[in-house]
Coordinates of C-alpha atoms (C1' of nucleotides) in Angstrom, one line a residue:
Chain F
X11 CA 0.0 0.0 -0.2
X12 CA 2.2 3.1 -1.2
X13 CA -1.1 5.3 -1.3
X14 CA 0.0 7.3 1.8
X15 CA 3.6 7.6 0.1
X16 CA 2.1 9.1 -2.7
X17 CA 0.2 11.6 -0.7
X18 CA 3.1 13.0 0.8
X19 CA 4.9 13.5 -2.5
X20 CA 1.8 15.5 -3.9
X21 CA 1.9 17.4 -0.5
X22 CA 5.8 18.2 -1.1
X23 CA 4.9 19.4 -4.4
X24 CA 2.3 21.6 -3.4
X25 CA 4.6 23.1 -0.9
X26 CA 7.5 23.8 -3.1
X27 CA 4.9 25.4 -5.7
X28 CA 3.4 27.5 -3.0
X29 CA 7.3 28.7 -2.1
X30 CA 7.3 29.5 -5.8
X31 CA 4.2 31.3 -5.8
X32 CA 2.9 29.3 -8.5
X33 CA -1.1 29.5 -9.2
X34 CA -2.9 28.9 -5.9
X35 CA -5.6 26.6 -7.8
X36 CA -2.8 24.5 -9.2
X37 CA -1.5 24.0 -5.8
X38 CA -4.8 23.6 -4.3
X39 CA -5.3 20.8 -6.8
X40 CA -2.3 19.0 -5.7
X41 CA -3.4 19.4 -2.2
X42 CA -6.9 18.2 -2.8
X43 CA -5.4 15.2 -4.9
X44 CA -3.3 14.5 -1.7
X45 CA -6.2 14.3 0.6
X46 CA -8.2 12.0 -1.4
X47 CA -5.3 9.4 -2.4
X48 CA -4.7 9.5 1.6
X49 CA -8.6 8.6 1.8
X50 CA -8.5 5.8 -0.1
X51 CA -9.8 2.4 1.0
X52 CA -8.3 0.7 -2.1
X53 CA -4.9 0.1 -2.9
X54 CA -3.6 2.5 -6.0
X55 CA -1.6 -0.1 -7.4
X56 CA -4.8 -2.2 -8.0
X57 CA -6.6 0.9 -9.0
X58 CA -4.0 1.8 -11.6
X59 CA -4.1 -1.8 -12.9
X60 CA -7.9 -1.5 -13.5
X61 CA -6.8 1.8 -15.3
X62 CA -9.3 3.8 -13.1
X63 CA -7.0 6.4 -11.3
X64 CA -8.8 9.3 -13.1
X65 CA -12.0 8.1 -11.5
X66 CA -10.6 8.9 -8.1
X67 CA -11.9 12.6 -7.4
X68 CA -9.1 15.3 -7.7
X69 CA -7.2 12.9 -10.1
X70 CA -7.1 14.2 -13.9
X71 CA -4.9 13.0 -16.8
X72 CA -1.9 14.6 -15.5
X73 CA -1.7 13.4 -11.8
X74 CA -2.7 9.9 -13.0
X75 CA 0.3 9.9 -15.3
X76 CA 2.6 10.8 -12.1
X77 CA 0.8 8.1 -10.2
X78 CA 1.8 5.6 -12.6
X79 CA 5.7 6.8 -13.1
X80 CA 5.8 6.7 -9.3
X81 CA 4.2 3.4 -8.8
X82 CA 6.4 2.3 -11.7
X83 CA 9.8 3.8 -10.8
X84 CA 9.6 4.7 -7.5
X85 CA 10.7 8.1 -8.2
X86 CA 8.6 11.0 -9.9
X87 CA 11.0 13.3 -12.2
X88 CA 8.9 16.5 -11.4
X89 CA 9.7 16.2 -7.9
X90 CA 13.4 15.7 -8.2
X91 CA 13.8 18.5 -10.4
X92 CA 11.6 20.9 -7.6
X93 CA 13.4 19.6 -4.5
X94 CA 16.6 21.1 -5.9
X95 CA 15.4 24.4 -5.5
X96 CA 14.7 24.2 -1.8
X97 CA 16.6 22.0 0.9
X98 CA 14.4 19.5 2.8
X99 CA 14.6 21.7 6.0
X100 CA 13.4 24.9 4.3
X101 CA 10.2 22.7 3.5
X102 CA 10.2 21.5 7.1
X103 CA 9.9 25.3 8.5
X104 CA 6.6 25.1 6.7
X105 CA 5.4 22.9 9.5
X106 CA 6.3 25.7 12.2
X107 CA 3.0 27.3 13.2
X108 CA 3.1 31.0 11.8
X109 CA 5.5 30.1 9.2
X110 CA 4.2 30.1 5.6
X111 CA 5.7 29.7 2.2
X112 CA 6.5 33.4 2.1
X113 CA 8.2 33.7 5.3
X114 CA 10.0 30.3 4.5
X115 CA 11.4 31.5 1.0
X116 CA 12.3 35.1 2.9
X117 CA 14.4 33.3 5.7
X118 CA 16.0 30.9 3.4
X119 CA 16.7 33.5 0.5
X120 CA 18.1 36.4 2.6
X121 CA 19.5 34.8 5.8
X122 CA 20.7 31.5 4.1
X123 CA 18.9 29.3 6.7
X124 CA 18.1 26.1 5.6
X125 CA 16.5 24.1 8.7
X126 CA 14.4 25.0 11.8
X127 CA 17.1 25.1 14.0
X128 CA 19.3 27.5 12.0
X129 CA 16.7 29.6 11.8
X130 CA 15.9 29.9 15.3
X131 CA 19.3 30.3 15.9
X132 CA 19.7 33.3 13.2
X133 CA 16.4 34.9 14.9
X134 CA 17.6 34.6 18.3
X135 CA 20.9 36.3 17.3
X136 CA 18.6 39.1 16.0
X137 CA 19.6 38.8 12.5
X138 CA 15.8 39.7 11.4
X139 CA 16.5 43.6 11.9
X140 CA 16.9 44.2 8.3
X141 CA 13.8 41.9 6.9
X142 CA 11.3 43.5 5.6
X143 CA 7.8 43.1 7.4
X144 CA 9.7 41.1 10.3
X145 CA 9.4 42.8 13.6
X146 CA 9.6 41.8 17.3
X147 CA 5.9 40.6 17.7
X148 CA 6.6 38.3 14.4
X149 CA 9.9 36.8 15.6
X150 CA 8.1 36.1 19.3
X151 CA 5.4 34.3 17.3
X152 CA 7.7 32.2 15.1
X153 CA 10.0 31.0 18.3
X154 CA 7.1 30.1 20.4
X155 CA 6.1 28.4 17.1
X156 CA 9.0 26.4 16.7
X157 CA 8.5 25.4 20.4
X158 CA 5.1 23.7 19.5
X159 CA 6.7 22.2 16.8
X160 CA 9.3 20.7 18.3
X161 CA 7.1 19.2 20.9
X162 CA 5.2 17.7 18.2
X163 CA 8.1 16.2 16.6
X164 CA 10.2 12.9 17.6
X165 CA 6.7 11.4 18.8
X166 CA 4.7 9.7 16.4
X167 CA 0.8 9.9 16.3
X168 CA -0.8 6.8 17.8
X169 CA -2.7 6.3 14.5
X170 CA 0.5 5.9 12.6
X171 CA 2.6 4.1 15.4
X172 CA 0.2 1.4 16.0
X173 CA -0.3 0.1 12.4
X174 CA 3.2 0.1 12.2
X175 CA 3.7 -1.9 15.2
X176 CA 0.8 -4.4 14.4
X177 CA 3.0 -4.9 10.9
X178 CA 6.0 -5.5 12.6
X179 CA 4.3 -8.0 15.1
X180 CA 2.4 -9.7 12.6
X181 CA 5.5 -10.3 10.3
X182 CA 7.4 -11.8 13.6
X183 CA 4.4 -14.0 14.4
X184 CA 3.5 -15.5 10.8
X185 CA 7.4 -16.3 10.8
X186 CA 6.9 -19.5 13.2
X187 CA 9.5 -18.3 15.2
X188 CA 7.9 -16.8 18.0
X189 CA 5.2 -18.3 20.5
X190 CA 3.9 -14.8 21.4
X191 CA 4.4 -11.5 20.1
X192 CA 3.2 -8.2 21.8
X193 CA 3.7 -4.4 21.6
X194 CA 4.5 -3.0 24.9
X195 CA 5.4 0.6 26.1
X196 CA 3.0 3.6 25.5
X197 CA 1.9 2.2 22.6
X198 CA 0.1 -0.8 24.5
X199 CA -1.1 1.9 27.0
X200 CA -2.5 3.6 23.8
X201 CA -1.0 6.9 24.5
X202 CA -2.1 9.9 21.9
X203 CA 1.5 10.0 20.7
X204 CA 4.3 7.7 20.8
X205 CA 7.9 8.1 20.9
X206 CA 9.5 4.7 19.8
X207 CA 8.1 1.1 19.5
X208 CA 8.6 -1.7 22.3
X209 CA 8.1 -5.3 20.8
X210 CA 8.3 -8.1 23.3
X211 CA 8.4 -11.3 21.7
X212 CA 8.8 -15.2 23.4
X213 CA 10.8 -17.4 21.6
X214 CA 13.4 -20.4 21.9
X215 CA 15.3 -19.5 19.2
X216 CA 16.2 -15.6 19.8
X217 CA 18.7 -15.4 17.4
X218 CA 16.7 -16.2 14.6
X219 CA 13.8 -13.7 15.7
X220 CA 16.8 -11.1 15.9
X221 CA 18.1 -11.7 12.7
X222 CA 14.5 -11.6 11.3
X223 CA 13.7 -8.3 12.8
X224 CA 17.0 -6.8 11.9
X225 CA 16.5 -7.6 8.4
X226 CA 12.8 -6.4 7.6
X227 CA 13.0 -4.1 4.6
X228 CA 11.1 -1.0 6.7
X229 CA 14.4 0.0 8.7
X230 CA 16.7 2.0 7.1
X231 CA 19.5 1.3 9.7
X232 CA 20.0 -1.2 12.5
X233 CA 21.2 0.2 15.6
X234 CA 22.3 -2.6 17.5
X235 CA 21.7 -6.3 17.3
X236 CA 22.4 -8.7 19.9
X237 CA 21.3 -12.4 20.9
X238 CA 18.2 -11.4 22.3
X239 CA 17.9 -7.6 21.7
X240 CA 17.7 -5.3 18.8
X241 CA 17.0 -1.6 17.8
X242 CA 16.3 -0.3 14.4
X243 CA 15.1 2.9 12.6
X244 CA 12.2 3.2 10.3
X245 CA 12.9 5.4 7.1
X246 CA 10.8 7.9 8.9
X247 CA 13.2 7.9 11.7
X248 CA 10.9 6.2 14.2
X249 CA 13.0 3.9 16.5
X250 CA 11.8 0.4 16.9
X251 CA 13.0 -1.9 20.4
X252 CA 12.6 -5.8 20.0
X253 CA 13.3 -7.7 23.4
X254 CA 13.2 -11.7 22.9
X255 CA 12.3 -13.5 26.1
X256 CA 11.8 -16.8 27.6
X257 CA 8.2 -18.0 28.1
X258 CA 8.6 -18.3 32.0
X259 CA 9.3 -14.2 32.4
X260 CA 6.5 -12.9 29.7
X261 CA 4.3 -11.5 32.2
X262 CA 6.8 -9.8 34.5
X263 CA 8.8 -8.5 31.1
X264 CA 5.2 -7.3 29.7
X265 CA 4.4 -5.6 32.9
X266 CA 7.9 -3.9 32.9
X267 CA 8.0 -2.6 29.4
X268 CA 4.5 -1.5 29.4
X269 CA 5.0 1.1 32.1
X270 CA 4.7 3.8 32.5
X271 CA 7.5 4.4 34.8
X272 CA 6.0 6.1 37.5
X273 CA 3.2 3.5 37.7
X274 CA 5.9 0.9 37.6
X275 CA 8.0 2.8 40.4
X276 CA 4.5 2.7 42.5
X277 CA 4.1 -0.7 42.0
X278 CA 7.7 -1.8 43.0
X279 CA 7.5 0.3 46.2
X280 CA 4.7 -1.6 47.1
X281 CA 6.4 -4.8 46.3
X282 CA 9.0 -4.1 48.8
X283 CA 6.6 -3.2 51.7
X284 CA 5.8 -6.7 51.1
X285 CA 9.1 -8.1 51.4
X286 CA 9.1 -8.7 47.8
X287 CA 11.1 -7.3 44.8
X288 CA 9.8 -7.0 40.9
X289 CA 11.9 -6.6 38.2
X290 CA 11.2 -7.8 34.4
X291 CA 12.0 -11.3 35.3
X292 CA 9.5 -11.9 37.8
X293 CA 8.3 -10.7 41.5
X294 CA 10.6 -12.4 43.8
X295 CA 10.7 -13.0 47.6
X296 CA 13.4 -10.4 48.7
X297 CA 14.8 -12.7 51.5
X298 CA 14.9 -16.3 49.8
X299 CA 14.9 -15.0 46.1
X300 CA 12.1 -17.5 45.6
X301 CA 9.9 -16.8 42.5
X302 CA 6.3 -15.4 43.5
X303 CA 5.0 -14.9 39.8
X304 CA 6.0 -14.1 36.6
X305 CA 4.5 -15.7 33.6
X306 CA 1.3 -13.3 33.4
X307 CA 0.5 -9.9 34.4
X308 CA -2.8 -11.0 36.0
X309 CA -0.5 -13.1 38.4
X310 CA 2.0 -10.4 39.5
X311 CA -1.1 -8.0 40.3
X312 CA -2.8 -10.8 42.0
X313 CA 0.2 -11.3 44.0
X314 CA 0.6 -7.8 45.0
X315 CA -2.9 -7.5 46.5
X316 CA -4.2 -5.8 43.4
X317 CA -6.9 -6.1 40.8
X318 CA -5.3 -6.3 37.0
X319 CA -5.0 -2.8 35.8
X320 CA -5.7 -2.2 32.1
X321 CA -2.6 -0.9 30.3
X322 CA -4.1 2.6 29.5
X323 CA -4.8 3.4 33.2
X324 CA -1.1 2.7 34.2
X325 CA 0.0 6.7 34.5
X326 CA -0.1 6.8 38.3
X327 CA -3.1 8.7 38.1
X328 CA -4.8 6.9 41.2
X329 CA -5.2 3.7 39.5
X330 CA -2.9 2.1 42.0
X331 CA -4.9 2.9 44.9
X332 CA -7.8 2.1 43.0
X333 CA -6.7 -1.5 42.3
X334 CA -5.6 -2.2 45.9
X335 CA -9.2 -1.5 46.9
X336 CA -10.7 -3.0 44.2
X337 CA -12.4 -0.4 42.8
X338 CA -11.1 0.1 39.1
X339 CA -13.7 1.0 36.8
X340 CA -14.9 -1.4 34.0
X341 CA -13.8 0.8 31.0
X342 CA -15.7 1.5 27.9
X343 CA -14.6 -1.1 24.9
X344 CA -15.2 -0.2 21.1
X345 CA -18.1 -2.5 20.9
X346 CA -19.9 -0.6 23.2
X347 CA -20.1 2.2 21.3
X348 CA -23.2 2.0 19.1
X349 CA -23.5 4.9 17.0
X350 CA -21.6 8.1 16.1
X351 CA -23.2 11.7 16.4
X352 CA -20.8 14.1 14.7
X353 CA -20.5 13.1 10.9
X354 CA -20.1 15.3 7.9
X355 CA -21.3 15.0 4.2
X356 CA -20.7 17.2 1.0
X357 CA -23.5 19.6 2.0
X358 CA -20.7 21.1 3.9
X359 CA -16.8 20.4 4.0
X360 CA -17.1 16.3 3.9
X361 CA -16.5 14.3 0.8
X362 CA -19.2 12.0 0.4
X363 CA -22.8 12.7 0.1
X364 CA -25.5 11.4 2.7
X365 CA -25.9 8.1 1.1
X366 CA -22.2 7.1 1.0
X367 CA -21.9 8.3 4.8
X368 CA -24.9 6.5 5.7
X369 CA -24.4 3.3 3.7
X370 CA -20.6 2.8 4.9
X371 CA -21.9 3.4 8.9
X372 CA -24.3 0.7 8.3
X373 CA -21.7 -1.7 6.8
X374 CA -19.6 -0.9 10.0
X375 CA -22.6 -2.0 11.8
X376 CA -23.5 1.3 13.5
X377 CA -27.0 1.6 14.8
X378 CA -27.3 5.0 14.4
X379 CA -25.4 8.2 13.2
X380 CA -26.4 11.8 13.2
X381 CA -25.4 14.0 10.2
X382 CA -24.1 17.2 11.7
X383 CA -22.9 19.4 9.1
X384 CA -21.1 22.9 9.7
X385 CA -22.9 26.4 9.6
X386 CA -22.4 29.2 7.6
X387 CA -20.1 31.2 9.7
X388 CA -17.7 28.6 8.8
X389 CA -17.6 29.9 5.2
X390 CA -14.5 27.7 4.5
X391 CA -16.2 25.0 5.2
X392 CA -19.1 25.7 3.0
X393 CA -21.4 25.8 6.0
X394 CA -25.3 25.6 5.6
X395 CA -27.3 28.6 6.2
X396 CA -31.0 28.1 7.4
X397 CA -32.3 27.4 4.1
X398 CA -29.8 24.4 3.2
X399 CA -30.3 23.3 7.1
X400 CA -33.7 23.0 6.5
X401 CA -33.5 21.3 3.0
X402 CA -31.2 18.9 4.3
X403 CA -33.3 17.8 7.4
X404 CA -36.0 17.0 5.0
X405 CA -33.6 15.3 2.5
X406 CA -32.1 13.4 5.5
X407 CA -35.9 12.3 6.7
X408 CA -36.4 10.9 2.9
X409 CA -32.9 9.1 2.6
X410 CA -33.0 7.8 5.9
X411 CA -36.2 5.6 5.2
X412 CA -34.0 3.9 2.4
X413 CA -31.7 2.3 5.1
X414 CA -33.8 0.2 7.3
X415 CA -30.3 -1.2 9.2
X416 CA -29.5 2.3 10.4
X417 CA -31.3 5.2 12.1
X418 CA -30.1 8.6 11.0
X419 CA -30.7 11.6 13.1
X420 CA -30.8 14.9 11.8
X421 CA -28.3 17.5 13.3
X422 CA -26.0 20.4 12.9
X423 CA -22.3 20.8 13.9
X424 CA -23.1 24.6 14.9
X425 CA -20.5 27.4 15.6
X426 CA -20.4 29.1 18.9
X427 CA -19.9 32.7 17.9
X428 CA -17.6 34.8 19.7
X429 CA -20.3 36.1 22.2
X430 CA -21.3 32.3 23.1
X431 CA -24.7 32.5 20.6
X432 CA -24.9 29.9 18.1
X433 CA -24.6 30.3 14.1
X434 CA -28.6 29.2 13.7
X435 CA -31.8 30.3 15.0
X436 CA -33.7 28.3 17.4
X437 CA -36.5 27.3 14.7
X438 CA -33.9 25.4 12.7
X439 CA -32.2 24.0 15.8
X440 CA -35.7 22.9 17.3
X441 CA -36.3 21.0 14.0
X442 CA -33.1 19.1 14.8
X443 CA -32.3 15.9 16.7
X444 CA -28.7 16.5 17.6
X445 CA -27.0 19.6 17.9
X446 CA -23.1 19.8 18.4
X447 CA -21.8 23.0 19.5
X448 CA -18.2 23.8 18.4
X449 CA -15.6 26.7 18.7
X450 CA -14.1 27.2 15.1
X451 CA -12.8 31.0 15.3
X452 CA -11.6 33.5 17.4
X453 CA -9.2 31.1 19.3
X454 CA -7.2 33.8 20.9
X455 CA -9.7 35.2 23.3
X456 CA -8.8 35.9 26.9
X457 CA -9.4 32.8 29.5
X458 CA -12.5 34.9 31.1
X459 CA -14.0 35.7 27.7
X460 CA -13.5 32.2 26.3
X461 CA -15.0 30.4 29.2
X462 CA -18.0 32.9 29.3
X463 CA -18.4 32.1 25.5
X464 CA -18.6 28.4 25.8
X465 CA -20.5 28.4 29.1
X466 CA -23.3 30.4 27.4
X467 CA -23.3 27.3 24.5
X468 CA -23.6 25.1 27.1
X469 CA -26.5 26.9 28.5
X470 CA -28.2 26.8 25.1
X471 CA -31.2 24.3 25.6
X472 CA -30.9 22.9 22.2
X473 CA -27.2 22.1 22.6
X474 CA -26.6 18.3 23.1
X475 CA -22.9 18.0 22.6
X476 CA -19.9 20.2 23.1
X477 CA -17.7 19.5 20.1
X478 CA -13.8 19.1 20.5
X479 CA -14.2 21.0 23.7
X480 CA -10.5 22.1 24.2
X481 CA -9.8 22.8 20.1
X482 CA -6.1 21.4 20.7
X483 CA -4.7 19.9 17.5
X484 CA -1.7 17.6 18.5
X485 CA 1.7 19.3 17.1
X486 CA -0.2 21.8 15.3
X487 CA -2.4 24.1 17.7
X488 CA -2.6 24.8 21.4
X489 CA -5.5 24.2 23.6
X490 CA -8.2 27.3 23.8
X491 CA -7.2 29.3 26.9
X492 CA -10.5 27.9 29.0
X493 CA -11.3 27.2 32.6
X494 CA -12.1 23.5 31.8
X495 CA -12.9 22.6 35.2
X496 CA -15.8 25.3 34.8
X497 CA -16.8 23.9 31.6
X498 CA -17.2 20.1 32.7
X499 CA -19.4 21.4 35.8
X500 CA -21.7 23.2 33.5
X501 CA -21.8 20.3 30.9
X502 CA -22.5 17.7 33.9
X503 CA -25.2 20.0 35.3
X504 CA -26.9 20.9 32.1
X505 CA -27.0 17.1 30.8
X506 CA -24.4 18.2 27.8
X507 CA -22.3 15.4 26.8
X508 CA -18.5 16.5 26.4
X509 CA -17.5 14.9 22.9
X510 CA -14.2 12.8 22.9
X511 CA -13.3 13.4 19.1
X512 CA -11.9 10.8 17.7
X513 CA -9.8 12.3 14.8
X514 CA -6.1 11.1 15.8
X515 CA -4.7 14.2 15.7
X516 CA -7.5 15.8 18.1
X517 CA -8.5 13.5 20.7
X518 CA -10.3 16.1 22.3
X519 CA -11.5 15.9 25.2
X520 CA -7.7 14.6 25.9
X521 CA -7.6 11.7 28.6
X522 CA -6.7 13.4 31.8
X523 CA -9.7 15.6 31.1
X524 CA -12.0 12.6 30.3
X525 CA -10.9 11.4 33.8
X526 CA -11.8 14.8 35.2
X527 CA -15.1 14.8 33.5
X528 CA -15.9 11.2 35.1
X529 CA -14.9 12.7 38.4
X530 CA -17.2 15.3 38.1
X531 CA -20.2 13.4 37.1
X532 CA -20.3 14.3 33.0
X533 CA -21.2 12.1 30.4
X534 CA -18.9 12.1 27.2
X535 CA -19.7 11.2 23.7
X536 CA -17.2 9.4 21.4
X537 CA -17.4 10.6 17.9
X538 CA -15.6 10.1 14.9
X539 CA -16.1 13.6 12.9
X540 CA -16.0 11.7 9.5
X541 CA -15.6 14.0 6.8
X542 CA -14.9 10.8 4.6
X543 CA -16.7 7.4 4.7
X544 CA -13.4 5.6 6.0
X545 CA -12.7 8.1 8.8
X546 CA -15.6 6.0 10.7
X547 CA -12.6 3.7 11.3
X548 CA -11.5 6.5 13.7
X549 CA -13.6 5.4 16.2
X550 CA -11.1 3.2 18.0
X551 CA -8.4 6.2 19.0
X552 CA -11.3 8.0 20.5
X553 CA -12.2 5.0 22.6
X554 CA -8.6 4.3 23.8
X555 CA -8.7 8.1 24.7
X556 CA -11.8 7.7 26.9
X557 CA -10.5 4.7 28.3
X558 CA -7.2 6.2 29.0
X559 CA -9.4 8.8 30.9
X560 CA -11.4 6.1 32.9
X561 CA -14.4 6.4 31.0
X562 CA -17.4 3.9 31.3
X563 CA -19.8 2.5 29.1
X564 CA -22.4 4.0 31.6
X565 CA -21.4 7.6 31.0
X566 CA -20.9 7.3 27.3
X567 CA -23.7 8.7 25.8
X568 CA -23.4 7.0 22.4
X569 CA -23.0 3.7 24.2
X570 CA -26.8 4.1 24.6
X571 CA -29.4 2.1 22.3
X572 CA -31.3 4.1 20.1
X573 CA -34.4 4.5 22.0
X574 CA -32.6 5.3 25.1
X575 CA -30.6 7.6 23.3
X576 CA -33.7 9.4 22.1
X577 CA -35.0 9.7 25.4
X578 CA -32.0 10.9 26.6
X579 CA -31.9 13.7 23.9
X580 CA -35.4 14.5 24.3
X581 CA -34.8 15.1 28.0
X582 CA -32.8 17.8 27.1
X583 CA -34.7 18.9 23.9
X584 CA -38.4 18.9 24.6
X585 CA -39.3 19.7 21.1
X586 CA -37.5 16.5 19.8
X587 CA -39.8 14.5 17.4
Chain W
dG6 C1' -4.1 21.0 -12.2
dC7 C1' -9.4 19.6 -12.2
dC8 C1' -13.8 19.9 -13.8
dG9 C1' -18.4 20.1 -16.3
dT10 C1' -27.1 19.5 -17.0
dT11 C1' -24.2 27.6 -16.5
dT12 C1' -19.3 22.0 -19.9
dT13 C1' -13.7 22.3 -23.2
dC14 C1' -12.6 27.9 -21.1
dG15 C1' -13.0 29.9 -17.3
dG16 C1' -13.9 29.2 -13.1
dC17 C1' -11.9 27.2 -8.7
dC18 C1' -13.7 29.9 -1.1
dC19 C1' -12.7 33.4 1.3
dG20 C1' -13.1 35.9 5.8
dA21 C1' -10.9 36.7 9.9
dC22 C1' -6.8 37.8 12.0
dT23 C1' -2.4 39.4 13.1
dG24 C1' 1.2 42.5 12.5
dT25 C1' 3.0 45.2 9.5
dT26 C1' 2.1 49.0 7.5
dT27 C1' -0.4 53.7 6.3
dT28 C1' -3.7 50.3 2.6
dC29 C1' -1.4 45.6 2.8
dA30 C1' 0.9 40.9 3.0
dG31 C1' 0.7 36.6 5.2
dT32 C1' -1.2 32.8 7.8
dC33 C1' -5.0 30.2 8.9
dG34 C1' -8.9 27.5 8.9

DNA sequence: GCCGTTTTCGGCCCGACTGTTTTCAGTCG
C-alpha cells in the first residue's frame, strides 16, 4: 500500500509550488489530490491496474500519469527537479505555526538558513532586523511556533505508530519463530503520541528472531543487534526496540516494559513493602529470592494484592490505589459504542454524499448516526445557512427511509460565535435531533471571555454535545485558553455531553480531562467527526482516549441503544420528535 | 491541475486575524 507515500509526494510538490508563488489553484489541486489519495480504502496499485486512476476525485490525466510514474519507477522526475530548489529543512519550516511559504522563502533566501534549527539561531541572534515585514512580535510568534513544532516532533501519532507496530508484530508472528508477540510501552497504553516502539517476543530461538527483525525492509538502519535485543530505525526516523524472552518471564517483562515509569515505581515500592522485589524477570521474595509470579501480568498484580490494571490506566493517576481497593472502573470498549453523533457530508466540507456516509456506517454495523454538517459562519467549510439546513433535514428524513439497517438523526455542528450565541436560529435548531456546538474561530480570546463564551453555549437548551471542547490539535495548535473545570461542571449540570473527538490529531477531550469529566459526573460522547466514509474507522482512537480517561460505558452517550438515546436527547430538547 | 445539465474555457472559497504598514501581505482554517 503506497497511497500514503504518494499523498506525501503531492503534498511536497504543493509546498514547493507554494514557495515559488505558483498558481494557487494548481497548488490546491495537488493538495486535494493528496487528501483524496490518503483517504482511499483501496490500494492505488490495484486501481492503476484497473486503469481507474482518473475516477478518483481530484485526479485527472496529469496526476494519474504522475501516480503511474511513481508506482513503476519509485520516483517522480518532476519532484526531483523541484526538490533542488529548496533544501528539505526549508520545506520543514512550513510545519512551524506562523511560517508560511513567503516567510520560509524569505528566511532561506535572505538569511541563508536551511533548517528550523538554523532559523531559530538566526532569529535569536537578531539577524532578522533588516528583513522587510519582520518585527519583534513576528519573531516572538515564530519562536513560540518552533517550540510547538518541536513538541510534536519525534513523537508519532498513535494512529501512525500502532499500525506500524501491528505490521511488525504480525510479520514476527507469522514467521513461526515466535510463540507470542506483544507490543509494550506507551503504544500498549494507547497514549496519543508515541516516542518509540517496544516489541516483546517469546521464543526459544531468539537469535533467529533478532535476525529476522533486523532484516526487515522497513528499517533504514539497524542501531544494535545482539542475542536477545535489537534496535532499528524506520525510514521515517522511528525507533523500534525488540526484546526476545523466555516464556516463563513473559508476564513480568510485559508489565515492566509497558510502564509507565511512574506506575512501575509505585508497583515496585508496593512490592518492597511486602518483602518482595519486582523486575522484568519476575516477582521474587526479597529474602529467599524465591519466584512468586512471572508468567502473566494478572498473577503479578494479584500477588501484590491488586486487581488487574488495564494498560491504558497505568499512568499513576490513582489506578494503584483503586486497584488495591478493588475499585477500578470497567472501561468502555469499542464494541460498546453503538453510533456516531458527529458526521459530515458534502453538504458542507465532507467529501461524500449522505447516502455514501450512511451506507458506510451501516456496513460497519453502527446502529445510528447523526449528520452534523457545519453552519454558515464557517464559510471555508461551505457551512449551511438556515434554508439549506432546513432542506437538508427534509432530505435526510427522506433518505433515511431507504436504510432500514441504521437510524439516521438530523443535526448540525453549529459554530459557537464569539459572544457564545449559536450560528443558527432556534426555529431551525428546534427541528433537529442533535446539536453539536463547536468553537472554530476567534481562538485567542482571553480566558475569561472564552470561558464565558463556551458556558453560554452550554446553557443553550438546544445544545446536546460540546464538540472538540479544548480545540487542541496535536503538534499544531494549543488548546483554547479555557477554564475547563468550569466547562465540565456546567456540562454535567446541564446534561450536555462532552465530545471525545476520535480524529487522531484531536483526541479532544484529552484523556486527563476525560478523567476529570468522569469525576465530576459528566457524560462523554465518542464521535468520529468523519468527513470521509473511511474515517468512521477512527472510532478506535477515541475509545482508547476515553479508556485512558477511565470512561465507563454507562457514562458514554453513544453507548446507549437508539431508544434510550432518543429519550436522553429529548430530555434536554423537548421539541424532539 | 481539475472539472463540466452554466461543459472544453474559465472558474476554482474566502473571511478573519495579526502584524506590519498607512492600505496591505501573510497565515490560517
